[in-house]
Amino acid sequence: MSAPYAKLPAWVEYGLIPLINLAVAFLVAGLVVLIVGESPLKAASLLVQGAFGYGEGLGFTLYYATNFIFAGLAVSVAFHCGLFNIGGEGQAYIGGLGVALVCLWLDGVMPWFITFPIALLGASLFGAAWAFIPGYLQAKRGSHVVITTIMFNFIASSLMVYMLVEVVKPLGSMAPQTRTFLEGGQLPRLDWLLSIFGFDIGGAPFNLSFIVALVAAFFVWLLIWRTRLGFEIRTMGASPSAARYAGIKQSRIIIITMMISGALAGMMALNPIMGDQHRLQLDFVAGAGFVGIAVALMGRSHPVGIIPAAILFGMLYQGGAEISFEMPNISRDMITIIQGLVILFAGALEHMFRPAIITFFATIRGARAAPQATEAGE
Amino acid sequence: MDYFHIAIVTLESTIRLSVPIILAALAGLFSERSGVFDIGLEGKMLAAAFAGGAVGAVYESAFLGLLAAIAVSTSLALVHAFASITQRGNQIVSGVAINFIALGATVILGQSWFRQGGRTPQLSGNGRFDTVTLPFADTLANVPVLGPIYANLISGHFLLTYFAFAMVPITWWILYRTRFGLRLRAVGENPGAVDTAGISVTRMRYMAVICCGILCGFAGAYLSMAVGAGFVKGMTAGKGFIALAALIFAKWKPVNVMLACLLFGFLDAMAILMQGRPLPLIGEVPVQFMQALPYILTVILLAGFIGKAIPPKAGGVPYVKER
C-alpha cells in the first residue's frame, strides 16, 4: 500500500493524516444525519453522553470495545503479513463453539478460574483451525485468502446453525442455543475496576475479557515488533520477494500468521459467551468481526492505535443504541454507515489528502528556508 | 407425472433464484476482467434494490425505479473506481467499505423516509415489473411434456429474467468480438501493453466499472421490483458473494458464469425442496449443508482440486504509468 510520496514528519504521517481521514468520514456521516432530518451536533452529544456519561453506559462501551480489540488485532496481524483476513466473523463464530464446549464440559465441576484458561485455549484453537484452511490454501495452492475467508464466513454460519439446531441444543428445547452455563462457566464482571473511578456499571456485562484483550494487544505488539517471527511476518508483508530472498519460508509464515489471526478472532467469543450471555446462541458475533477491519485500518495496525479505535467503535455501538431512543430516525445501522465510511476514508482513500498536505508542508518549509525547488507529490 | 411436476417447479425456481446472481456475476465479470476486483457487488445490489423499491413506490413507475436503481448502483461503482483507479487504493478495502455503507444507508434512509422498519412500501400495479406471458403459452399448456415446459419454464418470467439470460451472449460478444472487449481484457492482463498502444488504462477501467454498476443496478431492481414487491432490510442476503463465488467458479468466462449461477440457483432450489425429505441411500441431507455447498465448491475449485481458476493477471493491482 506504500506509494512513492515525499517523506513527511512522523507526527503528520501517524497523527495528522489519520485524523483528517477520520474527520472526513465523520463529516460525511454527519451529512447522512442531516439528510435524515436530525442535528448532527445533537446526535454527537447524545452519543458521547450515552457512551461515557454514566456508569452503565461506560460499562457497555468497554464491553463492545473488548470485542473490537480482539477483532482489530486479528485483522492487523494478517495485515502485517500482507494478508487481508475478512474471515474474522467466521473465526469468532467457530471460536464460540470452542468456548461453549469447554464450558458445557467443565462448568459444573470446576470454578471459573480453571474453566477460563481452558476456554481461552478452546476459543483460540477453534478460531485458529478455521483460519488454518484459508491460510493453507493461500500458501500451498495459491487461492486468494480474501475470497476463501469470505466463503468460510458463510460456511461457518451454516455449520453453526447446524451445530446449534442438531447437536448442542439440549433435548426438548426449541430455541437453537445451548443450555445456560453454571457458575463455573461465567466470567466475573469488572464492576470493581470502574467503581475505583466512581462509576457503577449497573447491568453492563463488562467483564474479565477486557483485561485479556489488553494483554493480547501487548502480546501482539511484542510478537510483531520484538520477535524474529514478527520480523519475518513484516518482511513478508513489505516485500514477499525480499522475504524469499532472505530465506524466509513463505508458506510457513502465511499459515502461522493466519492461525494467529484466527486465534485472536476466536478469543473474541470469550467476551459475549462466557462474559455476557453464558450460552452459545445464533449470530452472537453480530458483525463484530467486520468492525475489526475498520478498527485495524483506523489504528494503523498498531495495538496503540487499535485500542482507542476499538473504544471509539464501542462508543458508537453503545451511544448509537442510546440515540435511537431520542432520535427514532437514527438506529444502530448508523454505525454500519460510519464503519463503512471509516473503512473507505482511512483505508481505500488513505492517500487522498496526502498530496495537498505534502504541498502544504513544502510551501511552509520553502517559505522558511532558502527558496529551493521542492518536489511535491503529483 | 408427479416427479415431472416437481422437476418443473424446481427448475422454475432455479431460474428465478439464479437471475440476480447471473446479473451480479456478469457485472463482476466486466470489472474484474479489467483488473479491478469487486467485493462490493453485494452492496451495490442492495443499494440498487433499495433505490428501485423506493422510487418505484413513490412514483408508481417500475421504469423510473429501474433507472434509479441503475443510477445509485453506478454512483457507488464510481466511488469504487475513484478509490481503486484514481487514488490507487486497496480495491478489496474499498469494496468492503461500499458493502457496509450500502447496508447501513438503506436501512437508515428507508426508516426515515417510509417508517416501516427499514422496508419500502409494498409495490403494486405499475410500480412493479410484471411477468411476461409468451404467445400461445396458455393454449399449449395442455400439450403433454412440452406444454408445461413451454408454459412454465420458458414463458411467464419477468422481462428482467429474459434480459439477464440475453446478457450472457451479449457479454460474450462484447468481450470477445469487439474492440472495447479486447482492450478491456488486455487492460486486466497487461495494462502496460495497453498503455503503450496509446489507450488510456484509467478510461478503460472506469468504463468497465461503470458497466459493472449498471448490471448490479439491474440485479438489485430484479430483487425489489420483480421477484419481491418492495425492499426489505438486507434483502440481498449474501447473493453478491454467491455471485462472486460463481464468477470464480466460472473462471471469469460469460457462458460459464451462467452455468455456474444456474448450478448455484439449482442447489438453492433443491435446499428448499429437500427440507425434511430423506434422500435414497444418503438419508436426510441437512439444509445448512446445501446452503453452504456453493461456497464449499468454490473453495475446492479455488484450491485447484477441480480445474484451476486463474484470475486476470493484473487484477487487484493499481496501474502506475511509467515515467
XYZ file of C-alpha atoms in Angstrom, chain A residues 2-13 16-17 20 350-367 372-378, chain B residues 87:
41
model
C 3.033 2.259 0.069
C 3.257 4.887 -2.594
C 6.133 6.952 -3.897
C 5.463 10.107 -1.947
C 7.784 12.592 -0.306
C 8.624 11.983 3.333
C 6.561 13.723 5.980
C 7.320 14.324 9.653
C 6.206 11.412 11.839
C 3.511 13.352 13.659
C 1.922 14.210 10.318
C 2.273 10.667 8.996
C -2.469 14.303 11.282
C -3.291 12.233 8.197
C -8.009 14.124 8.762
C -5.937 6.967 2.747
C -3.705 8.841 0.317
C -6.361 11.219 -0.959
C -5.321 14.205 1.135
C -1.628 13.417 1.141
C -0.606 15.401 -1.969
C -2.300 18.513 -0.606
C -0.638 18.052 2.783
C 2.756 17.491 1.186
C 2.350 20.662 -0.868
C 1.280 22.499 2.259
C 4.338 21.443 4.233
C 6.596 22.032 1.281
C 5.399 25.619 0.960
C 5.862 26.243 4.695
C 9.365 24.821 4.572
C 10.071 26.676 1.350
C 8.974 29.970 2.889
C 14.762 25.627 -3.026
C 12.750 23.782 -5.584
C 10.632 21.262 -3.692
C 9.240 18.236 -5.331
C 5.655 17.813 -4.356
C 3.764 14.602 -4.984
C 1.595 14.521 -8.042
C -6.447 7.027 -5.837
